[in-house]
Amino acid sequence: MSALGALLARPQVAGGRTGLLSQVLLALVCAGYGVGAATGWGSPELALFMGDFGLSVAAMIAAVSCFLYARASVSRLRPAWLLFSVSSLMAAGGNAIWGWYEVVLGLPVPTPSLADLFFLCFAPPAIVGLLVLAKRPVTRAGWVCLALDSWLIGGSLLTLSWSLALAHTAQMAHVEDISVARAALSLAYPLLDIVLVSMVLALHFRRANANRSAVNTAIAALALTVLSDAVFTSPLLRSTYRSGELLDAGWFAGSLLLAYAPWGARRSARNAERSGGQPRATTSRPIAGSLAALTPYLAAAVCTLGILYNVVEGRRVDQVVVLTGCTVVLALVVRQGIMLLDNISLTQELAQKENHFRSLVQGSSDVIMIAAPTGILRYVSPAAAGVYGRDAEDLVGCELASIIHPDDLGRVVHEVRRFLAAPPHEEPTTRIECRFRSGTGDWLNVESTVNRHQGGLLLNSRDVTERVRLQAQLQHNAEHDPLTDLPNRALFTARVRQALGGRRSGDPGTAVLFIDLDGFKAVNDTIGHQAGDELLIQAARRLADSVRAADTAARLGGDEFAALIIGDGTRDQGAREYQVHEIADRLRLTLSQPYRIGASEVRVAASIGVAFAEPAITPTDLMRNADLAMYRAKAGGKDRVELYAPQMQADVVRRSELAARLRTALRDGEFALLHQPVVHLASGSVAAVAAQARWRSAQGILFTPAEFLRVSDDSDRTAELGRWLLEEAVEQAAERARAGHPVSVSVRLSAGRLLDKALPFGSVEALLTRHGLPSGALMIEVADSDPRVSFDDLEQRLVALRRLGVRIALDGFGSGYAAINALRRLPIDVLKLDRGLVEGVVESARLHKITSGLLRIACDLGMQSVADGVDVPEQVLALRAMGCTHGQGMAFSGPLDEYRLRRVLVRGQFPVPSAPAARPVLAGGSIPLLTGSHAETPVPPT
């Protein structure tokens, strides 16, 4: 037998019994009363007391117990318990009156008496309560059969009782001339008992499923009470009966059983709540079902025995017996006719449903299989031929485990074991997915819904191979780059996490490589994006072929790739760094080889950053470190490999902190505007001022533009700073003009900022109009052009500004690749020499010739010139001799606040060296200009 078959054949363990203590206590109390009654209680007085008031107390306990439960219950059976309470109350009253006569008054109980009235009222509420407990028929035929069954039992018992005792009792009452009341009373007790016994027997097989334990206990209590009544009413015992005898034990036990029944109901309800609120599944009872079916025949047999008894005794068959027997036979015939018609209808309905379900099973596209407790397939639906490619007849008789993939068998056995161990009402079904062997020998992915079936399993299976294949494809697409089919960022991060948390979590040789293709944007711009995609595909193929089988190559997006290098367990830091650096350098050389794109040959380089795993490092931190190292490689000249160092992260943190403080400074107004005079080199007069921004931080540190602009990577904040600088410079220039110091101001802006939508053309015009700054009083210094900036757009913008009277200066002339192109295309008024040329103009003959040539170009183009960074008198003499008209620097003054600037403007000029001056190239005069150097000397305190 297979493992699955052995599991199915394992017997199930039933639940334990509950309420054992209360049942044992009940049995001990009843047994104690029985022993006392059998021994006469030790004295006649105690026997009378226990036989009368003891029974009254027991019946009163039953009445109170049933009433309390009925008041607390909200179920359909509540009226039944109220009726049982009334019935027990009648019994308690009858026994109390009986004890009043015998114990208190010391007199025999008269016949009839008030006690008889209470005892006669015991049966009707109990009978109606049994009807409430019964399972109600759903059809008229069911109600008729219930009535017929009751009469069959009652009539047969009446026949037998009449033959045995009642006829003799009625005859003796007539002969002895007993009063009608006594005669009726002598017949009323047995007749009511017969009715009650009939209801008990008839309803025993029709009781409701709700609170079955309580209903059974109540029926048993009433049956015991009726049995004791029947013994008491027999002529042989009644004449010799005395209170306190053993017969009282039956009434006592019946009352206590009825009192216990509600508590059993409450216990069943609590058990149902603990099991999830669902009734526990019950097994079929073939014996009980057989007795229920044989009830009519047993009743007819009892009736026949009553008639045969009269015949055997040689008595004349009484008319009551004949009439009752005829009605019993008639009821039996009618009942059998109803049952025959009902059976015919049920047979037809069953056949119709069987055909219906057979059609559903045979026509279903799902395969339905039934596995026996041994694991052998006993039934397989015809759909197996279409789904599995195997005939159903070939599968019948095979073990279920034989068609399951060996790799899935253990998981299936585990799930089946868990399913069979779970309570059926909590988990009626389960779902299992595994692989089945098809007729061609292939393995199909099959999803099965599993149910319990007669100790085995019922499986409803369907082929989900295409769904599994589609899910696998979707999973692959979600984790891989669609262009290169390399793992994407999500899958790469997951594998890094797996490498850091697996069995090699402490391996320091694990490293992450971040790779960026240098020059890829130029490929897209020159030969198109389709060629760029082809280059990425080839680069991805080279990367995947270059890493080891255990490593992972991935594309993170754009032209960024990554590789995960799994360590080999070495602990030598130098050796692992050398090994990984060698792998990274080999990847760099491989990726830098020429790419054949169509008929063209394209070259790109690769900048690679390497970061090694450290103890307790997270995947995010490791990938961030590699990214920082890659950017350091690009900043260091590209086409190189850079290892991560902790200082890189410290630099990033410092830059981030400074950028955050810069944003706060913009919001809190911590910036100040200083101005550096621009001096005419021939006369020393102040021709203009260059506006420069300074930031005094909360710590008292005064940052120059070269310091805080280097970390201002936030374009929004840079734009905000540019707008503030321009507005403050124009506003203060207008205020100086109104105060009698009409000197022009220059503001330095980058070419990209001039084209930014955050600084529209109308804003400059509105700013000049609002402050009333005269034409020619503002000059924009254009920083060296960014290669990404369009010269056409920049030219249009500068032409529009010149129409407003704004003068244009080319800042940093002599450095940068686009200076000559800017001179050729842009409307420039002033050339501002880069301070790199000015610093060595005295010491270096080469720089002297270069500077002289540039100034000659400015002269030939009719432009003015300004030298930035003129710090010593010798530079003033040299520049003036070469024809430079203006200069700014520490040779005259550093950046000044507004107070010191106005004092300088009142003075009007600075002293200049008195050496012979060269012939001026340009006529001196007032010029508009903008900001000076971004690496100025320290600013004097303000």
PDB file of C-alpha atoms in Angstrom, residues 279-368:
ATOM      1  CA  PRO A 279     -23.503  20.882  14.653  1.00  0.00           C
ATOM      2  CA  ARG A 280     -21.244  17.916  14.772  1.00  0.00           C
ATOM      3  CA  ALA A 281     -21.772  15.475  11.972  1.00  0.00           C
ATOM      4  CA  THR A 282     -23.567  12.304  13.055  1.00  0.00           C
ATOM      5  CA  THR A 283     -23.271   8.895  11.545  1.00  0.00           C
ATOM      6  CA  SER A 284     -26.269   6.984  10.273  1.00  0.00           C
ATOM      7  CA  ARG A 285     -28.090   4.565  12.577  1.00  0.00           C
ATOM      8  CA  PRO A 286     -29.237   1.536  10.629  1.00  0.00           C
ATOM      9  CA  ILE A 287     -30.702  -0.135  13.737  1.00  0.00           C
ATOM     10  CA  ALA A 288     -32.769   2.887  14.678  1.00  0.00           C
ATOM     11  CA  GLY A 289     -33.922   3.250  11.092  1.00  0.00           C
ATOM     12  CA  SER A 290     -34.970  -0.392  10.976  1.00  0.00           C
ATOM     13  CA  LEU A 291     -36.951  -0.079  14.219  1.00  0.00           C
ATOM     14  CA  ALA A 292     -38.704   3.006  12.873  1.00  0.00           C
ATOM     15  CA  ALA A 293     -39.669   1.106   9.735  1.00  0.00           C
ATOM     16  CA  LEU A 294     -40.853  -1.889  11.767  1.00  0.00           C
ATOM     17  CA  THR A 295     -42.961   0.203  14.182  1.00  0.00           C
ATOM     18  CA  PRO A 296     -46.303  -0.358  12.354  1.00  0.00           C
ATOM     19  CA  TYR A 297     -45.722  -4.090  12.132  1.00  0.00           C
ATOM     20  CA  LEU A 298     -44.704  -4.344  15.780  1.00  0.00           C
ATOM     21  CA  ALA A 299     -47.879  -2.454  16.713  1.00  0.00           C
ATOM     22  CA  ALA A 300     -49.996  -4.857  14.657  1.00  0.00           C
ATOM     23  CA  ALA A 301     -48.197  -7.777  16.312  1.00  0.00           C
ATOM     24  CA  VAL A 302     -48.987  -6.397  19.774  1.00  0.00           C
ATOM     25  CA  CYS A 303     -52.646  -5.993  18.779  1.00  0.00           C
ATOM     26  CA  THR A 304     -52.684  -9.574  17.521  1.00  0.00           C
ATOM     27  CA  LEU A 305     -51.217 -10.766  20.822  1.00  0.00           C
ATOM     28  CA  GLY A 306     -54.067  -9.082  22.676  1.00  0.00           C
ATOM     29  CA  ILE A 307     -56.642 -10.895  20.583  1.00  0.00           C
ATOM     30  CA  LEU A 308     -54.776 -14.240  20.836  1.00  0.00           C
ATOM     31  CA  TYR A 309     -54.628 -13.854  24.600  1.00  0.00           C
ATOM     32  CA  ASN A 310     -58.425 -13.767  24.761  1.00  0.00           C
ATOM     33  CA  VAL A 311     -58.667 -16.783  22.461  1.00  0.00           C
ATOM     34  CA  VAL A 312     -56.125 -18.817  24.436  1.00  0.00           C
ATOM     35  CA  GLU A 313     -57.844 -17.994  27.725  1.00  0.00           C
ATOM     36  CA  GLY A 314     -61.132 -19.114  26.255  1.00  0.00           C
ATOM     37  CA  ARG A 315     -62.688 -15.713  26.740  1.00  0.00           C
ATOM     38  CA  ARG A 316     -65.122 -14.053  24.476  1.00  0.00           C
ATOM     39  CA  VAL A 317     -63.414 -11.486  22.415  1.00  0.00           C
ATOM     40  CA  ASP A 318     -64.479  -8.134  23.771  1.00  0.00           C
ATOM     41  CA  GLN A 319     -66.094  -5.623  21.417  1.00  0.00           C
ATOM     42  CA  VAL A 320     -63.518  -2.996  22.404  1.00  0.00           C
ATOM     43  CA  VAL A 321     -60.723  -5.370  21.358  1.00  0.00           C
ATOM     44  CA  VAL A 322     -62.409  -6.181  18.045  1.00  0.00           C
ATOM     45  CA  LEU A 323     -63.123  -2.537  17.248  1.00  0.00           C
ATOM     46  CA  THR A 324     -59.653  -1.412  18.235  1.00  0.00           C
ATOM     47  CA  GLY A 325     -58.016  -4.260  16.287  1.00  0.00           C
ATOM     48  CA  CYS A 326     -60.019  -3.423  13.164  1.00  0.00           C
ATOM     49  CA  THR A 327     -58.996   0.236  13.350  1.00  0.00           C
ATOM     50  CA  VAL A 328     -55.368  -0.755  13.862  1.00  0.00           C
ATOM     51  CA  VAL A 329     -55.462  -3.033  10.804  1.00  0.00           C
ATOM     52  CA  LEU A 330     -57.178  -0.311   8.784  1.00  0.00           C
ATOM     53  CA  ALA A 331     -54.587   2.250   9.895  1.00  0.00           C
ATOM     54  CA  LEU A 332     -51.828  -0.187   8.938  1.00  0.00           C
ATOM     55  CA  VAL A 333     -53.279  -0.682   5.458  1.00  0.00           C
ATOM     56  CA  VAL A 334     -53.730   3.034   4.911  1.00  0.00           C
ATOM     57  CA  ARG A 335     -50.244   3.753   6.131  1.00  0.00           C
ATOM     58  CA  GLN A 336     -48.723   1.102   3.880  1.00  0.00           C
ATOM     59  CA  GLY A 337     -50.628   2.517   0.926  1.00  0.00           C
ATOM     60  CA  ILE A 338     -49.305   6.007   1.642  1.00  0.00           C
ATOM     61  CA  MET A 339     -45.777   4.656   2.062  1.00  0.00           C
ATOM     62  CA  LEU A 340     -46.068   2.687  -1.190  1.00  0.00           C
ATOM     63  CA  LEU A 341     -47.092   5.786  -3.125  1.00  0.00           C
ATOM     64  CA  ASP A 342     -44.377   7.775  -1.410  1.00  0.00           C
ATOM     65  CA  ASN A 343     -41.767   5.106  -2.245  1.00  0.00           C
ATOM     66  CA  ILE A 344     -42.833   5.069  -5.892  1.00  0.00           C
ATOM     67  CA  SER A 345     -42.499   8.863  -6.043  1.00  0.00           C
ATOM     68  CA  LEU A 346     -39.121   8.769  -4.307  1.00  0.00           C
ATOM     69  CA  THR A 347     -37.902   6.008  -6.639  1.00  0.00           C
ATOM     70  CA  GLN A 348     -38.829   8.041  -9.701  1.00  0.00           C
ATOM     71  CA  GLU A 349     -37.255  11.173  -8.263  1.00  0.00           C
ATOM     72  CA  LEU A 350     -34.112   9.242  -7.337  1.00  0.00           C
ATOM     73  CA  ALA A 351     -33.833   7.773 -10.827  1.00  0.00           C
ATOM     74  CA  GLN A 352     -34.308  11.213 -12.365  1.00  0.00           C
ATOM     75  CA  LYS A 353     -31.636  12.737 -10.118  1.00  0.00           C
ATOM     76  CA  GLU A 354     -29.304   9.826 -10.780  1.00  0.00           C
ATOM     77  CA  ASN A 355     -29.644  10.341 -14.538  1.00  0.00           C
ATOM     78  CA  HIS A 356     -29.163  14.059 -14.056  1.00  0.00           C
ATOM     79  CA  PHE A 357     -25.992  13.702 -12.026  1.00  0.00           C
ATOM     80  CA  ARG A 358     -24.669  10.973 -14.319  1.00  0.00           C
ATOM     81  CA  SER A 359     -25.077  13.344 -17.238  1.00  0.00           C
ATOM     82  CA  LEU A 360     -23.325  16.098 -15.310  1.00  0.00           C
ATOM     83  CA  VAL A 361     -20.413  13.845 -14.356  1.00  0.00           C
ATOM     84  CA  GLN A 362     -19.996  12.300 -17.800  1.00  0.00           C
ATOM     85  CA  GLY A 363     -20.414  15.608 -19.633  1.00  0.00           C
ATOM     86  CA  SER A 364     -18.186  17.652 -17.315  1.00  0.00           C
ATOM     87  CA  SER A 365     -14.848  18.863 -18.612  1.00  0.00           C
ATOM     88  CA  ASP A 366     -13.399  18.208 -15.130  1.00  0.00           C
ATOM     89  CA  VAL A 367     -12.221  14.751 -14.179  1.00  0.00           C
ATOM     90  CA  ILE A 368     -14.045  13.247 -11.195  1.00  0.00           C
TER      91      ILE A 368
END
